[in-house]
């Protein structure tokens, strides 16, 4: 099921290798481009004119606004305290976790291999450096880098 029938796809969306993705229950805006080995889960929202590079994971609870760049291997998370089992030792199911939202605002860019924790907003025109781990909100036009990501500059051409 590379691209499920329940995906809402805007006009002129390009999925370069539809047989090499896992996309289901989400929405993708017009003119967005999606690389190979990308997973976009149910409930995720991708805006228009975005670029989602290969090997990225966009989970439930993530909203990506228009004109956002997602580099190769970017990982979003959506559970602050993930566990495989419940307190009584049973395998955890759908009702045993809390989906926490993440928002990436218009024209933001996220570098390759960045990890984005839940409950954060990456501001408009912000840039996240490759390999950064984003644990808190990123202000509009900020450049962040490191583990955990810290503001190191300001985007000048915003």
PDB file of N, CA and C in Angstrom, residues 40-131:
ATOM      1  N   UNK A  40       4.348   9.081   5.555  1.00  0.00           N
ATOM      2  CA  UNK A  40       3.477  10.136   6.076  1.00  0.00           C
ATOM      3  C   UNK A  40       2.254   9.438   6.635  1.00  0.00           C
ATOM      4  N   UNK A  41       2.049   9.566   7.946  1.00  0.00           N
ATOM      5  CA  UNK A  41       1.003   8.810   8.631  1.00  0.00           C
ATOM      6  C   UNK A  41      -0.346   9.525   8.622  1.00  0.00           C
ATOM      7  N   UNK A  42      -1.355   8.755   8.988  1.00  0.00           N
ATOM      8  CA  UNK A  42      -2.720   9.268   9.090  1.00  0.00           C
ATOM      9  C   UNK A  42      -2.758  10.479  10.012  1.00  0.00           C
ATOM     10  N   UNK A  43      -3.508  11.483   9.595  1.00  0.00           N
ATOM     11  CA  UNK A  43      -3.678  12.680  10.404  1.00  0.00           C
ATOM     12  C   UNK A  43      -2.633  13.752  10.177  1.00  0.00           C
ATOM     13  N   UNK A  44      -1.567  13.445   9.460  1.00  0.00           N
ATOM     14  CA  UNK A  44      -0.566  14.477   9.143  1.00  0.00           C
ATOM     15  C   UNK A  44      -1.123  15.379   8.042  1.00  0.00           C
ATOM     16  N   UNK A  45      -0.697  16.632   8.062  1.00  0.00           N
ATOM     17  CA  UNK A  45      -1.131  17.602   7.062  1.00  0.00           C
ATOM     18  C   UNK A  45       0.112  18.242   6.452  1.00  0.00           C
ATOM     19  N   UNK A  46       0.232  18.129   5.131  1.00  0.00           N
ATOM     20  CA  UNK A  46       1.349  18.727   4.400  1.00  0.00           C
ATOM     21  C   UNK A  46       0.776  19.828   3.514  1.00  0.00           C
ATOM     22  N   UNK A  47       1.364  21.014   3.562  1.00  0.00           N
ATOM     23  CA  UNK A  47       0.871  22.137   2.778  1.00  0.00           C
ATOM     24  C   UNK A  47       1.273  22.059   1.315  1.00  0.00           C
ATOM     25  N   UNK A  48       1.029  23.147   0.613  1.00  0.00           N
ATOM     26  CA  UNK A  48       1.365  23.265  -0.802  1.00  0.00           C
ATOM     27  C   UNK A  48       2.801  23.741  -0.980  1.00  0.00           C
ATOM     28  N   UNK A  49       3.369  23.396  -2.132  1.00  0.00           N
ATOM     29  CA  UNK A  49       4.702  23.860  -2.525  1.00  0.00           C
ATOM     30  C   UNK A  49       5.793  23.439  -1.538  1.00  0.00           C
ATOM     31  N   UNK A  50       5.624  22.276  -0.934  1.00  0.00           N
ATOM     32  CA  UNK A  50       6.624  21.747  -0.007  1.00  0.00           C
ATOM     33  C   UNK A  50       7.533  20.771  -0.736  1.00  0.00           C
ATOM     34  N   UNK A  51       8.690  20.521  -0.156  1.00  0.00           N
ATOM     35  CA  UNK A  51       9.575  19.476  -0.633  1.00  0.00           C
ATOM     36  C   UNK A  51       9.899  18.581   0.554  1.00  0.00           C
ATOM     37  N   UNK A  52       9.527  17.305   0.432  1.00  0.00           N
ATOM     38  CA  UNK A  52       9.796  16.315   1.464  1.00  0.00           C
ATOM     39  C   UNK A  52      10.847  15.369   0.885  1.00  0.00           C
ATOM     40  N   UNK A  53      12.057  15.431   1.382  1.00  0.00           N
ATOM     41  CA  UNK A  53      13.163  14.644   0.835  1.00  0.00           C
ATOM     42  C   UNK A  53      13.104  13.203   1.314  1.00  0.00           C
ATOM     43  N   UNK A  54      13.876  12.358   0.651  1.00  0.00           N
ATOM     44  CA  UNK A  54      13.851  10.912   0.897  1.00  0.00           C
ATOM     45  C   UNK A  54      14.145  10.545   2.348  1.00  0.00           C
ATOM     46  N   UNK A  55      13.616   9.385   2.750  1.00  0.00           N
ATOM     47  CA  UNK A  55      13.876   8.759   4.037  1.00  0.00           C
ATOM     48  C   UNK A  55      13.343   9.544   5.235  1.00  0.00           C
ATOM     49  N   UNK A  56      12.398  10.456   5.015  1.00  0.00           N
ATOM     50  CA  UNK A  56      11.835  11.233   6.123  1.00  0.00           C
ATOM     51  C   UNK A  56      10.579  10.569   6.663  1.00  0.00           C
ATOM     52  N   UNK A  57      10.293  10.821   7.951  1.00  0.00           N
ATOM     53  CA  UNK A  57       9.159  10.227   8.643  1.00  0.00           C
ATOM     54  C   UNK A  57       8.319  11.347   9.236  1.00  0.00           C
ATOM     55  N   UNK A  58       7.074  11.447   8.777  1.00  0.00           N
ATOM     56  CA  UNK A  58       6.153  12.480   9.251  1.00  0.00           C
ATOM     57  C   UNK A  58       4.963  11.761   9.879  1.00  0.00           C
ATOM     58  N   UNK A  59       4.868  11.837  11.183  1.00  0.00           N
ATOM     59  CA  UNK A  59       3.880  11.041  11.907  1.00  0.00           C
ATOM     60  C   UNK A  59       2.588  11.801  12.162  1.00  0.00           C
ATOM     61  N   UNK A  60       1.623  11.054  12.655  1.00  0.00           N
ATOM     62  CA  UNK A  60       0.345  11.625  13.069  1.00  0.00           C
ATOM     63  C   UNK A  60       0.593  12.794  14.010  1.00  0.00           C
ATOM     64  N   UNK A  61      -0.193  13.852  13.845  1.00  0.00           N
ATOM     65  CA  UNK A  61      -0.076  15.018  14.713  1.00  0.00           C
ATOM     66  C   UNK A  61       0.818  16.114  14.170  1.00  0.00           C
ATOM     67  N   UNK A  62       1.487  15.867  13.030  1.00  0.00           N
ATOM     68  CA  UNK A  62       2.379  16.869  12.447  1.00  0.00           C
ATOM     69  C   UNK A  62       1.622  17.672  11.388  1.00  0.00           C
ATOM     70  N   UNK A  63       1.732  18.991  11.491  1.00  0.00           N
ATOM     71  CA  UNK A  63       1.194  19.899  10.474  1.00  0.00           C
ATOM     72  C   UNK A  63       2.352  20.674   9.885  1.00  0.00           C
ATOM     73  N   UNK A  64       2.475  20.593   8.569  1.00  0.00           N
ATOM     74  CA  UNK A  64       3.518  21.316   7.841  1.00  0.00           C
ATOM     75  C   UNK A  64       2.813  22.305   6.921  1.00  0.00           C
ATOM     76  N   UNK A  65       3.077  23.578   7.127  1.00  0.00           N
ATOM     77  CA  UNK A  65       2.425  24.604   6.318  1.00  0.00           C
ATOM     78  C   UNK A  65       3.079  24.704   4.936  1.00  0.00           C
ATOM     79  N   UNK A  66       2.655  25.676   4.142  1.00  0.00           N
ATOM     80  CA  UNK A  66       3.116  25.841   2.763  1.00  0.00           C
ATOM     81  C   UNK A  66       4.591  26.229   2.671  1.00  0.00           C
ATOM     82  N   UNK A  67       5.211  25.822   1.565  1.00  0.00           N
ATOM     83  CA  UNK A  67       6.574  26.211   1.174  1.00  0.00           C
ATOM     84  C   UNK A  67       7.653  25.751   2.156  1.00  0.00           C
ATOM     85  N   UNK A  68       7.449  24.626   2.789  1.00  0.00           N
ATOM     86  CA  UNK A  68       8.405  24.101   3.771  1.00  0.00           C
ATOM     87  C   UNK A  68       9.335  23.098   3.094  1.00  0.00           C
ATOM     88  N   UNK A  69      10.608  23.152   3.457  1.00  0.00           N
ATOM     89  CA  UNK A  69      11.603  22.186   2.994  1.00  0.00           C
ATOM     90  C   UNK A  69      11.916  21.221   4.125  1.00  0.00           C
ATOM     91  N   UNK A  70      11.808  19.922   3.838  1.00  0.00           N
ATOM     92  CA  UNK A  70      12.172  18.871   4.785  1.00  0.00           C
ATOM     93  C   UNK A  70      13.327  18.100   4.152  1.00  0.00           C
ATOM     94  N   UNK A  71      14.507  18.133   4.765  1.00  0.00           N
ATOM     95  CA  UNK A  71      15.684  17.468   4.227  1.00  0.00           C
ATOM     96  C   UNK A  71      15.601  15.953   4.342  1.00  0.00           C
ATOM     97  N   UNK A  72      16.631  15.292   3.888  1.00  0.00           N
ATOM     98  CA  UNK A  72      16.698  13.825   3.905  1.00  0.00           C
ATOM     99  C   UNK A  72      16.757  13.305   5.340  1.00  0.00           C
ATOM    100  N   UNK A  73      15.990  12.267   5.605  1.00  0.00           N
ATOM    101  CA  UNK A  73      16.070  11.582   6.888  1.00  0.00           C
ATOM    102  C   UNK A  73      15.582  12.373   8.085  1.00  0.00           C
ATOM    103  N   UNK A  74      14.699  13.335   7.884  1.00  0.00           N
ATOM    104  CA  UNK A  74      14.147  14.083   9.016  1.00  0.00           C
ATOM    105  C   UNK A  74      13.127  13.210   9.729  1.00  0.00           C
ATOM    106  N   UNK A  75      13.208  13.174  11.062  1.00  0.00           N
ATOM    107  CA  UNK A  75      12.321  12.344  11.876  1.00  0.00           C
ATOM    108  C   UNK A  75      11.491  13.217  12.808  1.00  0.00           C
ATOM    109  N   UNK A  76      10.187  13.090  12.682  1.00  0.00           N
ATOM    110  CA  UNK A  76       9.265  13.726  13.617  1.00  0.00           C
ATOM    111  C   UNK A  76       8.831  12.674  14.634  1.00  0.00           C
ATOM    112  N   UNK A  77       8.553  13.096  15.853  1.00  0.00           N
ATOM    113  CA  UNK A  77       8.023  12.205  16.882  1.00  0.00           C
ATOM    114  C   UNK A  77       6.727  12.809  17.402  1.00  0.00           C
ATOM    115  N   UNK A  78       5.876  11.971  18.010  1.00  0.00           N
ATOM    116  CA  UNK A  78       4.583  12.495  18.456  1.00  0.00           C
ATOM    117  C   UNK A  78       4.155  12.000  19.831  1.00  0.00           C
ATOM    118  N   UNK A  79       5.033  11.350  20.558  1.00  0.00           N
ATOM    119  CA  UNK A  79       4.702  10.856  21.898  1.00  0.00           C
ATOM    120  C   UNK A  79       5.848  11.223  22.839  1.00  0.00           C
ATOM    121  N   UNK A  80       5.528  11.982  23.867  1.00  0.00           N
ATOM    122  CA  UNK A  80       6.549  12.451  24.802  1.00  0.00           C
ATOM    123  C   UNK A  80       7.118  11.307  25.636  1.00  0.00           C
ATOM    124  N   UNK A  81       6.286  10.323  25.974  1.00  0.00           N
ATOM    125  CA  UNK A  81       6.714   9.194  26.805  1.00  0.00           C
ATOM    126  C   UNK A  81       6.340   7.876  26.120  1.00  0.00           C
ATOM    127  N   UNK A  82       7.003   7.510  25.025  1.00  0.00           N
ATOM    128  CA  UNK A  82       6.625   6.288  24.301  1.00  0.00           C
ATOM    129  C   UNK A  82       6.990   5.029  25.081  1.00  0.00           C
ATOM    130  N   UNK A  83       6.125   4.049  25.004  1.00  0.00           N
ATOM    131  CA  UNK A  83       6.358   2.749  25.638  1.00  0.00           C
ATOM    132  C   UNK A  83       5.814   1.665  24.718  1.00  0.00           C
ATOM    133  N   UNK A  84       6.447   0.512  24.720  1.00  0.00           N
ATOM    134  CA  UNK A  84       5.982  -0.629  23.929  1.00  0.00           C
ATOM    135  C   UNK A  84       4.860  -1.374  24.641  1.00  0.00           C
ATOM    136  N   UNK A  85       4.870  -1.319  25.984  1.00  0.00           N
ATOM    137  CA  UNK A  85       3.872  -2.056  26.759  1.00  0.00           C
ATOM    138  C   UNK A  85       3.188  -1.139  27.761  1.00  0.00           C
ATOM    139  N   UNK A  86       2.043  -1.608  28.260  1.00  0.00           N
ATOM    140  CA  UNK A  86       1.320  -0.885  29.297  1.00  0.00           C
ATOM    141  C   UNK A  86       1.940  -1.196  30.655  1.00  0.00           C
ATOM    142  N   UNK A  87       1.447  -0.547  31.703  1.00  0.00           N
ATOM    143  CA  UNK A  87       1.968  -0.787  33.055  1.00  0.00           C
ATOM    144  C   UNK A  87       1.810  -2.244  33.497  1.00  0.00           C
ATOM    145  N   UNK A  88       0.790  -2.934  32.969  1.00  0.00           N
ATOM    146  CA  UNK A  88       0.586  -4.332  33.351  1.00  0.00           C
ATOM    147  C   UNK A  88       1.288  -5.320  32.421  1.00  0.00           C
ATOM    148  N   UNK A  89       2.143  -4.819  31.523  1.00  0.00           N
ATOM    149  CA  UNK A  89       2.967  -5.689  30.699  1.00  0.00           C
ATOM    150  C   UNK A  89       2.356  -6.141  29.390  1.00  0.00           C
ATOM    151  N   UNK A  90       1.184  -5.616  29.028  1.00  0.00           N
ATOM    152  CA  UNK A  90       0.584  -5.953  27.737  1.00  0.00           C
ATOM    153  C   UNK A  90       1.105  -5.027  26.652  1.00  0.00           C
ATOM    154  N   UNK A  91       1.109  -5.521  25.435  1.00  0.00           N
ATOM    155  CA  UNK A  91       1.521  -4.701  24.306  1.00  0.00           C
ATOM    156  C   UNK A  91       0.617  -3.479  24.219  1.00  0.00           C
ATOM    157  N   UNK A  92       1.203  -2.291  24.126  1.00  0.00           N
ATOM    158  CA  UNK A  92       0.430  -1.053  24.057  1.00  0.00           C
ATOM    159  C   UNK A  92      -0.345  -0.980  22.749  1.00  0.00           C
ATOM    160  N   UNK A  93      -1.548  -0.427  22.837  1.00  0.00           N
ATOM    161  CA  UNK A  93      -2.395  -0.258  21.661  1.00  0.00           C
ATOM    162  C   UNK A  93      -2.694   1.208  21.413  1.00  0.00           C
ATOM    163  N   UNK A  94      -3.601   1.436  20.492  1.00  0.00           N
ATOM    164  CA  UNK A  94      -3.928   2.799  20.064  1.00  0.00           C
ATOM    165  C   UNK A  94      -4.380   3.697  21.213  1.00  0.00           C
ATOM    166  N   UNK A  95      -5.080   3.148  22.185  1.00  0.00           N
ATOM    167  CA  UNK A  95      -5.575   3.962  23.293  1.00  0.00           C
ATOM    168  C   UNK A  95      -4.598   4.145  24.435  1.00  0.00           C
ATOM    169  N   UNK A  96      -3.388   3.641  24.296  1.00  0.00           N
ATOM    170  CA  UNK A  96      -2.426   3.664  25.392  1.00  0.00           C
ATOM    171  C   UNK A  96      -1.340   4.727  25.253  1.00  0.00           C
ATOM    172  N   UNK A  97      -1.555   5.682  24.389  1.00  0.00           N
ATOM    173  CA  UNK A  97      -0.550   6.727  24.218  1.00  0.00           C
ATOM    174  C   UNK A  97      -1.238   8.043  23.900  1.00  0.00           C
ATOM    175  N   UNK A  98      -0.504   9.138  24.030  1.00  0.00           N
ATOM    176  CA  UNK A  98      -1.027  10.467  23.735  1.00  0.00           C
ATOM    177  C   UNK A  98      -0.286  11.053  22.541  1.00  0.00           C
ATOM    178  N   UNK A  99      -1.023  11.381  21.505  1.00  0.00           N
ATOM    179  CA  UNK A  99      -0.432  12.017  20.327  1.00  0.00           C
ATOM    180  C   UNK A  99      -0.276  13.504  20.608  1.00  0.00           C
ATOM    181  N   UNK A 100       0.952  13.985  20.567  1.00  0.00           N
ATOM    182  CA  UNK A 100       1.243  15.394  20.819  1.00  0.00           C
ATOM    183  C   UNK A 100       1.552  16.086  19.498  1.00  0.00           C
ATOM    184  N   UNK A 101       0.995  17.269  19.281  1.00  0.00           N
ATOM    185  CA  UNK A 101       1.133  17.922  17.975  1.00  0.00           C
ATOM    186  C   UNK A 101       2.476  18.621  17.771  1.00  0.00           C
ATOM    187  N   UNK A 102       2.805  18.787  16.503  1.00  0.00           N
ATOM    188  CA  UNK A 102       3.970  19.557  16.077  1.00  0.00           C
ATOM    189  C   UNK A 102       3.540  20.393  14.881  1.00  0.00           C
ATOM    190  N   UNK A 103       4.019  21.627  14.817  1.00  0.00           N
ATOM    191  CA  UNK A 103       3.669  22.507  13.698  1.00  0.00           C
ATOM    192  C   UNK A 103       4.950  23.086  13.100  1.00  0.00           C
ATOM    193  N   UNK A 104       5.040  23.017  11.771  1.00  0.00           N
ATOM    194  CA  UNK A 104       6.134  23.647  11.037  1.00  0.00           C
ATOM    195  C   UNK A 104       5.506  24.752  10.202  1.00  0.00           C
ATOM    196  N   UNK A 105       5.876  25.985  10.507  1.00  0.00           N
ATOM    197  CA  UNK A 105       5.237  27.136   9.865  1.00  0.00           C
ATOM    198  C   UNK A 105       5.818  27.426   8.484  1.00  0.00           C
ATOM    199  N   UNK A 106       5.101  28.239   7.757  1.00  0.00           N
ATOM    200  CA  UNK A 106       5.375  28.577   6.367  1.00  0.00           C
ATOM    201  C   UNK A 106       6.839  28.961   6.130  1.00  0.00           C
ATOM    202  N   UNK A 107       7.402  28.404   5.067  1.00  0.00           N
ATOM    203  CA  UNK A 107       8.747  28.689   4.557  1.00  0.00           C
ATOM    204  C   UNK A 107       9.876  28.248   5.483  1.00  0.00           C
ATOM    205  N   UNK A 108       9.585  27.455   6.488  1.00  0.00           N
ATOM    206  CA  UNK A 108      10.656  26.929   7.341  1.00  0.00           C
ATOM    207  C   UNK A 108      11.444  25.875   6.569  1.00  0.00           C
ATOM    208  N   UNK A 109      12.688  25.637   6.982  1.00  0.00           N
ATOM    209  CA  UNK A 109      13.542  24.614   6.381  1.00  0.00           C
ATOM    210  C   UNK A 109      14.149  23.768   7.489  1.00  0.00           C
ATOM    211  N   UNK A 110      14.092  22.448   7.279  1.00  0.00           N
ATOM    212  CA  UNK A 110      14.641  21.520   8.263  1.00  0.00           C
ATOM    213  C   UNK A 110      15.709  20.687   7.577  1.00  0.00           C
ATOM    214  N   UNK A 111      16.942  20.750   8.077  1.00  0.00           N
ATOM    215  CA  UNK A 111      18.073  20.066   7.469  1.00  0.00           C
ATOM    216  C   UNK A 111      18.056  18.568   7.676  1.00  0.00           C
ATOM    217  N   UNK A 112      18.844  17.877   6.868  1.00  0.00           N
ATOM    218  CA  UNK A 112      18.920  16.418   6.894  1.00  0.00           C
ATOM    219  C   UNK A 112      19.246  15.878   8.283  1.00  0.00           C
ATOM    220  N   UNK A 113      18.595  14.765   8.598  1.00  0.00           N
ATOM    221  CA  UNK A 113      18.812  14.025   9.844  1.00  0.00           C
ATOM    222  C   UNK A 113      18.459  14.789  11.112  1.00  0.00           C
ATOM    223  N   UNK A 114      17.674  15.854  10.994  1.00  0.00           N
ATOM    224  CA  UNK A 114      17.175  16.527  12.191  1.00  0.00           C
ATOM    225  C   UNK A 114      16.085  15.665  12.818  1.00  0.00           C
ATOM    226  N   UNK A 115      15.949  15.779  14.132  1.00  0.00           N
ATOM    227  CA  UNK A 115      14.883  15.104  14.862  1.00  0.00           C
ATOM    228  C   UNK A 115      14.039  16.176  15.532  1.00  0.00           C
ATOM    229  N   UNK A 116      12.725  16.074  15.341  1.00  0.00           N
ATOM    230  CA  UNK A 116      11.810  17.070  15.879  1.00  0.00           C
ATOM    231  C   UNK A 116      10.932  16.393  16.920  1.00  0.00           C
ATOM    232  N   UNK A 117      11.084  16.789  18.187  1.00  0.00           N
ATOM    233  CA  UNK A 117      10.265  16.226  19.247  1.00  0.00           C
ATOM    234  C   UNK A 117       8.864  16.829  19.214  1.00  0.00           C
ATOM    235  N   UNK A 118       7.891  16.189  19.886  1.00  0.00           N
ATOM    236  CA  UNK A 118       6.518  16.697  19.844  1.00  0.00           C
ATOM    237  C   UNK A 118       6.335  17.940  20.704  1.00  0.00           C
ATOM    238  N   UNK A 119       5.185  18.563  20.519  1.00  0.00           N
ATOM    239  CA  UNK A 119       4.794  19.764  21.276  1.00  0.00           C
ATOM    240  C   UNK A 119       5.661  20.966  20.946  1.00  0.00           C
ATOM    241  N   UNK A 120       6.174  21.050  19.717  1.00  0.00           N
ATOM    242  CA  UNK A 120       6.952  22.219  19.334  1.00  0.00           C
ATOM    243  C   UNK A 120       6.353  22.855  18.088  1.00  0.00           C
ATOM    244  N   UNK A 121       6.649  24.141  17.950  1.00  0.00           N
ATOM    245  CA  UNK A 121       6.331  24.886  16.734  1.00  0.00           C
ATOM    246  C   UNK A 121       7.633  25.416  16.178  1.00  0.00           C
ATOM    247  N   UNK A 122       7.873  25.149  14.911  1.00  0.00           N
ATOM    248  CA  UNK A 122       9.017  25.720  14.206  1.00  0.00           C
ATOM    249  C   UNK A 122       8.473  26.911  13.435  1.00  0.00           C
ATOM    250  N   UNK A 123       8.965  28.093  13.766  1.00  0.00           N
ATOM    251  CA  UNK A 123       8.393  29.339  13.278  1.00  0.00           C
ATOM    252  C   UNK A 123       8.563  29.595  11.793  1.00  0.00           C
ATOM    253  N   UNK A 124       7.837  30.582  11.331  1.00  0.00           N
ATOM    254  CA  UNK A 124       7.863  31.013   9.938  1.00  0.00           C
ATOM    255  C   UNK A 124       9.286  31.414   9.533  1.00  0.00           C
ATOM    256  N   UNK A 125       9.740  30.926   8.379  1.00  0.00           N
ATOM    257  CA  UNK A 125      11.068  31.234   7.822  1.00  0.00           C
ATOM    258  C   UNK A 125      12.236  30.735   8.669  1.00  0.00           C
ATOM    259  N   UNK A 126      11.981  29.933   9.672  1.00  0.00           N
ATOM    260  CA  UNK A 126      13.062  29.418  10.522  1.00  0.00           C
ATOM    261  C   UNK A 126      13.865  28.362   9.772  1.00  0.00           C
ATOM    262  N   UNK A 127      15.098  28.141  10.236  1.00  0.00           N
ATOM    263  CA  UNK A 127      15.961  27.115   9.653  1.00  0.00           C
ATOM    264  C   UNK A 127      16.513  26.241  10.773  1.00  0.00           C
ATOM    265  N   UNK A 128      16.361  24.923  10.589  1.00  0.00           N
ATOM    266  CA  UNK A 128      16.888  23.949  11.532  1.00  0.00           C
ATOM    267  C   UNK A 128      18.081  23.277  10.864  1.00  0.00           C
ATOM    268  N   UNK A 129      19.232  23.322  11.507  1.00  0.00           N
ATOM    269  CA  UNK A 129      20.453  22.758  10.929  1.00  0.00           C
ATOM    270  C   UNK A 129      20.384  21.242  10.843  1.00  0.00           C
ATOM    271  N   UNK A 130      21.153  20.700   9.924  1.00  0.00           N
ATOM    272  CA  UNK A 130      21.260  19.247   9.784  1.00  0.00           C
ATOM    273  C   UNK A 130      21.719  18.646  11.110  1.00  0.00           C
ATOM    274  N   UNK A 131      21.088  17.546  11.496  1.00  0.00           N
ATOM    275  CA  UNK A 131      21.466  16.830  12.702  1.00  0.00           C
ATOM    276  C   UNK A 131      20.973  17.422  14.002  1.00  0.00           C
TER     277      UNK A 131
END
